[in-house]
Amino acid sequence: MRSKKYQELENKEVNAEVAGEDVTTTKTEGNAQGSDSIMEWVKGAAIAIVIAVAILQFIKPTVVQQHSMEPNFHTNDYLFISKQAYKLFRGTPQLGDVIVFATDMKTTEGENKLLIKRVIGVPGDEISIYAGKVYVNGQEIDDSYTKDMTTPGDIDKLVVPSDTVFCLGDNRRISVDSRDESVGLISYDSILGKVIFRLLPMDKMGVIKNPYDED
């Protein structure tokens, strides 16, 4: 028979082995949980990237850098453009829409300059400007939303061709727009999208309204 002391030592060794197995098991479970957490984070990050890419197919952010659209848009306004407004949704530019488009003018980096302007004439419209007023199809249009409520320049019965628009800035004394040969009529192909929302500044956050839409 084994001595009592020997049995006590044997019991201690067994207990130690079991305790060791418990520790080992706990550590393995901890590693598995850590791996699961990393995988969940990777999945979450991947999903976020996919969503961001998908959103960017429809929405493009832009920042106003000039004064030609004052008093309605100011330098550093942060805007969202609907890239599919006139493509996927089969819409066409309308009087009063604010659009961003590419021009043949160059930036200091040699890239095509982007401009933000308001659509005043659509295909088939007849545009005239004289005595500080703008006429579309013979009717004077409302310019109360513009900075000075006057439009310099002279245009006599310009008919807007198909697939183009005639655009003006809201600050018409300084705006370089369709009145200027460097810009001219804007082709549909050069339009990046329609400005639909202002994110910043916070006190002006909201959907961009068309001044010609009926309330």
Short mmCIF file of C-alpha atoms in Angstrom, two decimals:
data_model
loop_
_atom_site.label_atom_id
_atom_site.label_comp_id
_atom_site.label_asym_id
_atom_site.label_seq_id
_atom_site.Cartn_x
_atom_site.Cartn_y
_atom_site.Cartn_z
CA MET A 1 0.00 0.00 0.00
CA ARG A 2 1.11 3.52 -0.70
CA SER A 3 1.98 5.70 2.19
CA LYS A 4 -0.32 8.57 3.09
CA LYS A 5 2.43 11.05 2.26
CA TYR A 6 2.95 9.53 -1.17
CA GLN A 7 -0.79 9.74 -1.91
CA GLU A 8 -0.85 13.41 -0.89
CA LEU A 9 2.06 14.18 -3.25
CA GLU A 10 0.38 12.28 -6.09
CA ASN A 11 -2.87 14.20 -5.53
CA LYS A 12 -0.96 17.51 -5.68
CA GLU A 13 0.65 16.53 -9.00
CA VAL A 14 -2.73 15.60 -10.51
CA ASN A 15 -4.25 18.86 -9.34
CA ALA A 16 -1.33 20.75 -10.83
CA GLU A 17 -1.76 19.00 -14.19
CA VAL A 18 -5.47 19.80 -14.25
CA ALA A 19 -4.82 23.38 -13.32
CA GLY A 20 -2.25 23.52 -16.08
CA GLU A 21 -4.76 22.18 -18.59
CA ASP A 22 -7.30 24.75 -17.42
CA VAL A 23 -4.81 27.57 -17.98
CA THR A 24 -3.86 26.22 -21.39
CA THR A 25 -7.51 25.87 -22.39
CA THR A 26 -8.32 29.41 -21.25
CA LYS A 27 -5.36 30.82 -23.22
CA THR A 28 -6.46 29.01 -26.38
CA GLU A 29 -9.98 30.34 -26.02
CA GLY A 30 -8.56 33.84 -25.50
CA ASN A 31 -6.54 33.60 -28.71
CA ALA A 32 -9.60 32.37 -30.60
CA GLN A 33 -11.68 35.24 -29.28
CA GLY A 34 -8.93 37.69 -30.21
CA SER A 35 -8.78 36.28 -33.75
CA ASP A 36 -12.56 36.51 -34.03
CA SER A 37 -12.43 40.14 -32.91
CA ILE A 38 -9.77 40.95 -35.51
CA MET A 39 -11.79 39.21 -38.23
CA GLU A 40 -14.92 41.14 -37.22
CA TRP A 41 -12.97 44.40 -37.37
CA VAL A 42 -11.58 43.51 -40.81
CA LYS A 43 -15.09 42.62 -42.03
CA GLY A 44 -16.46 45.88 -40.64
CA ALA A 45 -13.69 47.91 -42.27
CA ALA A 46 -14.20 46.13 -45.60
CA ILE A 47 -17.95 46.76 -45.52
CA ALA A 48 -17.36 50.43 -44.66
CA ILE A 49 -14.97 50.77 -47.62
CA VAL A 50 -17.44 49.13 -49.99
CA ILE A 51 -20.22 51.44 -48.78
CA ALA A 52 -17.97 54.49 -49.12
CA VAL A 53 -17.00 53.50 -52.68
CA ALA A 54 -20.65 52.91 -53.55
CA ILE A 55 -21.65 56.30 -52.14
CA LEU A 56 -18.88 58.02 -54.09
CA GLN A 57 -20.41 56.64 -57.29
CA PHE A 58 -23.42 58.84 -56.56
CA ILE A 59 -22.10 61.68 -54.40
CA LYS A 60 -19.02 63.86 -54.83
CA PRO A 61 -17.93 66.37 -52.18
CA THR A 62 -16.60 69.76 -53.27
CA VAL A 63 -15.48 72.98 -51.62
CA VAL A 64 -16.31 76.44 -52.97
CA GLN A 65 -13.13 78.43 -53.60
CA GLN A 66 -14.31 81.63 -55.28
CA HIS A 67 -16.84 84.44 -54.79
CA SER A 68 -18.81 84.14 -58.03
CA MET A 69 -21.84 82.47 -56.39
CA GLU A 70 -22.31 84.92 -53.52
CA PRO A 71 -24.58 85.63 -51.70
CA ASN A 72 -25.84 82.04 -51.88
CA PHE A 73 -22.52 80.19 -51.76
CA HIS A 74 -19.34 81.40 -50.10
CA THR A 75 -15.69 80.43 -50.01
CA ASN A 76 -15.13 77.18 -48.05
CA ASP A 77 -18.76 76.07 -48.25
CA TYR A 78 -18.66 72.26 -48.25
CA LEU A 79 -21.13 70.86 -50.78
CA PHE A 80 -22.33 67.49 -52.03
CA ILE A 81 -22.87 66.96 -55.75
CA SER A 82 -25.20 64.33 -57.18
CA LYS A 83 -23.09 62.74 -59.92
CA GLN A 84 -26.03 60.76 -61.28
CA ALA A 85 -28.66 63.53 -61.28
CA TYR A 86 -28.54 63.82 -65.06
CA LYS A 87 -27.36 60.28 -65.84
CA LEU A 88 -28.71 57.35 -63.85
CA PHE A 89 -31.91 59.18 -62.96
CA ARG A 90 -32.39 60.34 -66.58
CA GLY A 91 -32.95 63.93 -65.55
CA THR A 92 -31.92 67.01 -67.47
CA PRO A 93 -30.64 70.35 -66.15
CA GLN A 94 -33.40 72.79 -65.27
CA LEU A 95 -33.60 76.55 -64.85
CA GLY A 96 -32.14 77.40 -61.45
CA ASP A 97 -30.12 74.20 -60.92
CA VAL A 98 -26.65 74.74 -59.47
CA ILE A 99 -24.08 72.60 -61.26
CA VAL A 100 -20.36 71.92 -61.19
CA PHE A 101 -18.64 71.43 -64.53
CA ALA A 102 -15.20 71.16 -66.12
CA THR A 103 -13.85 73.89 -68.39
CA ASP A 104 -10.92 74.28 -70.76
CA MET A 105 -9.37 76.79 -68.37
CA LYS A 106 -6.39 75.47 -66.43
CA THR A 107 -5.47 75.56 -62.76
CA THR A 108 -1.95 76.40 -61.59
CA GLU A 109 -1.33 72.62 -61.54
CA GLY A 110 -2.32 72.36 -65.20
CA GLU A 111 -5.63 70.59 -64.58
CA ASN A 112 -8.98 71.58 -66.07
CA LYS A 113 -10.62 74.13 -63.79
CA LEU A 114 -13.98 73.26 -62.28
CA LEU A 115 -16.65 75.95 -61.95
CA ILE A 116 -19.88 76.17 -59.99
CA LYS A 117 -22.69 78.13 -61.68
CA ARG A 118 -26.47 78.30 -62.01
CA VAL A 119 -28.35 77.05 -65.05
CA ILE A 120 -30.26 79.89 -66.75
CA GLY A 121 -30.91 78.46 -70.21
CA VAL A 122 -31.60 74.88 -71.34
CA PRO A 123 -31.72 73.47 -74.89
CA GLY A 124 -34.10 75.42 -77.09
CA ASP A 125 -34.26 78.48 -74.80
CA GLU A 126 -33.62 81.92 -76.28
CA ILE A 127 -31.37 84.03 -74.03
CA SER A 128 -31.09 87.81 -74.14
CA ILE A 129 -29.25 90.14 -71.76
CA TYR A 130 -29.52 93.91 -71.92
CA ALA A 131 -29.95 96.86 -69.56
CA GLY A 132 -28.85 94.64 -66.65
CA LYS A 133 -31.71 92.17 -67.10
CA VAL A 134 -31.87 88.57 -68.29
CA TYR A 135 -34.65 87.39 -70.59
CA VAL A 136 -35.48 83.75 -71.30
CA ASN A 137 -37.81 83.22 -74.25
CA GLY A 138 -38.72 86.89 -74.16
CA GLN A 139 -39.63 86.93 -70.45
CA GLU A 140 -37.57 88.73 -67.82
CA ILE A 141 -36.54 86.25 -65.15
CA ASP A 142 -36.40 86.89 -61.42
CA ASP A 143 -32.90 87.83 -60.23
CA SER A 144 -33.80 88.80 -56.67
CA TYR A 145 -31.59 85.97 -55.30
CA THR A 146 -28.46 87.41 -56.97
CA LYS A 147 -25.98 89.66 -55.19
CA ASP A 148 -26.63 92.92 -57.00
CA MET A 149 -29.81 92.04 -58.91
CA THR A 150 -28.17 93.16 -62.14
CA THR A 151 -26.45 91.30 -64.97
CA PRO A 152 -23.75 93.12 -66.99
CA GLY A 153 -23.31 92.22 -70.64
CA ASP A 154 -25.21 92.15 -73.91
CA ILE A 155 -26.56 89.01 -75.54
CA ASP A 156 -29.14 89.14 -78.30
CA LYS A 157 -31.43 86.16 -78.76
CA LEU A 158 -28.93 83.38 -78.26
CA VAL A 159 -30.65 80.01 -78.78
CA VAL A 160 -29.17 77.30 -76.54
CA PRO A 161 -28.16 74.27 -78.67
CA SER A 162 -29.09 70.70 -77.79
CA ASP A 163 -27.11 68.98 -75.02
CA THR A 164 -25.82 72.28 -73.64
CA VAL A 165 -26.83 74.81 -71.00
CA PHE A 166 -26.28 78.54 -70.48
CA CYS A 167 -25.00 79.33 -66.98
CA LEU A 168 -24.48 82.45 -64.86
CA GLY A 169 -22.98 83.03 -61.45
CA ASP A 170 -25.11 84.58 -58.70
CA ASN A 171 -22.51 87.34 -58.23
CA ARG A 172 -22.85 88.47 -61.81
CA ARG A 173 -20.58 91.51 -61.70
CA ILE A 174 -17.51 89.31 -61.18
CA SER A 175 -18.61 85.87 -62.38
CA VAL A 176 -16.82 84.30 -65.35
CA ASP A 177 -19.59 82.24 -66.93
CA SER A 178 -21.42 81.61 -70.21
CA ARG A 179 -21.18 85.31 -71.06
CA ASP A 180 -17.41 84.87 -71.39
CA GLU A 181 -15.83 83.18 -74.39
CA SER A 182 -13.48 81.25 -72.09
CA VAL A 183 -16.50 79.39 -70.70
CA GLY A 184 -19.33 79.71 -73.20
CA LEU A 185 -22.13 77.20 -73.36
CA ILE A 186 -21.71 74.18 -71.10
CA SER A 187 -21.99 70.74 -72.71
CA TYR A 188 -23.79 67.98 -70.86
CA ASP A 189 -20.63 65.87 -71.06
CA SER A 190 -18.64 68.40 -69.03
CA ILE A 191 -21.16 68.50 -66.15
CA LEU A 192 -19.90 66.66 -63.07
CA GLY A 193 -23.23 66.88 -61.31
CA LYS A 194 -25.91 68.89 -59.57
CA VAL A 195 -25.29 70.54 -56.19
CA ILE A 196 -27.88 69.05 -53.84
CA PHE A 197 -26.72 69.59 -50.25
CA ARG A 198 -24.57 71.93 -48.14
CA LEU A 199 -22.81 70.33 -45.16
CA LEU A 200 -20.77 73.31 -43.96
CA PRO A 201 -21.07 75.84 -42.47
CA MET A 202 -23.34 74.19 -39.93
CA ASP A 203 -25.73 77.13 -39.69
CA LYS A 204 -26.46 76.81 -43.42
CA MET A 205 -26.60 73.02 -43.59
CA GLY A 206 -29.40 71.70 -45.74
CA VAL A 207 -30.81 70.84 -49.14
CA ILE A 208 -30.05 73.33 -51.92
CA LYS A 209 -33.25 74.99 -53.06
CA ASN A 210 -34.01 76.15 -56.57
CA PRO A 211 -35.17 79.81 -56.54
CA TYR A 212 -37.39 79.14 -59.56
CA ASP A 213 -39.26 76.22 -58.04
CA GLU A 214 -42.82 77.02 -57.04
CA ASP A 215 -43.48 76.79 -53.31
#
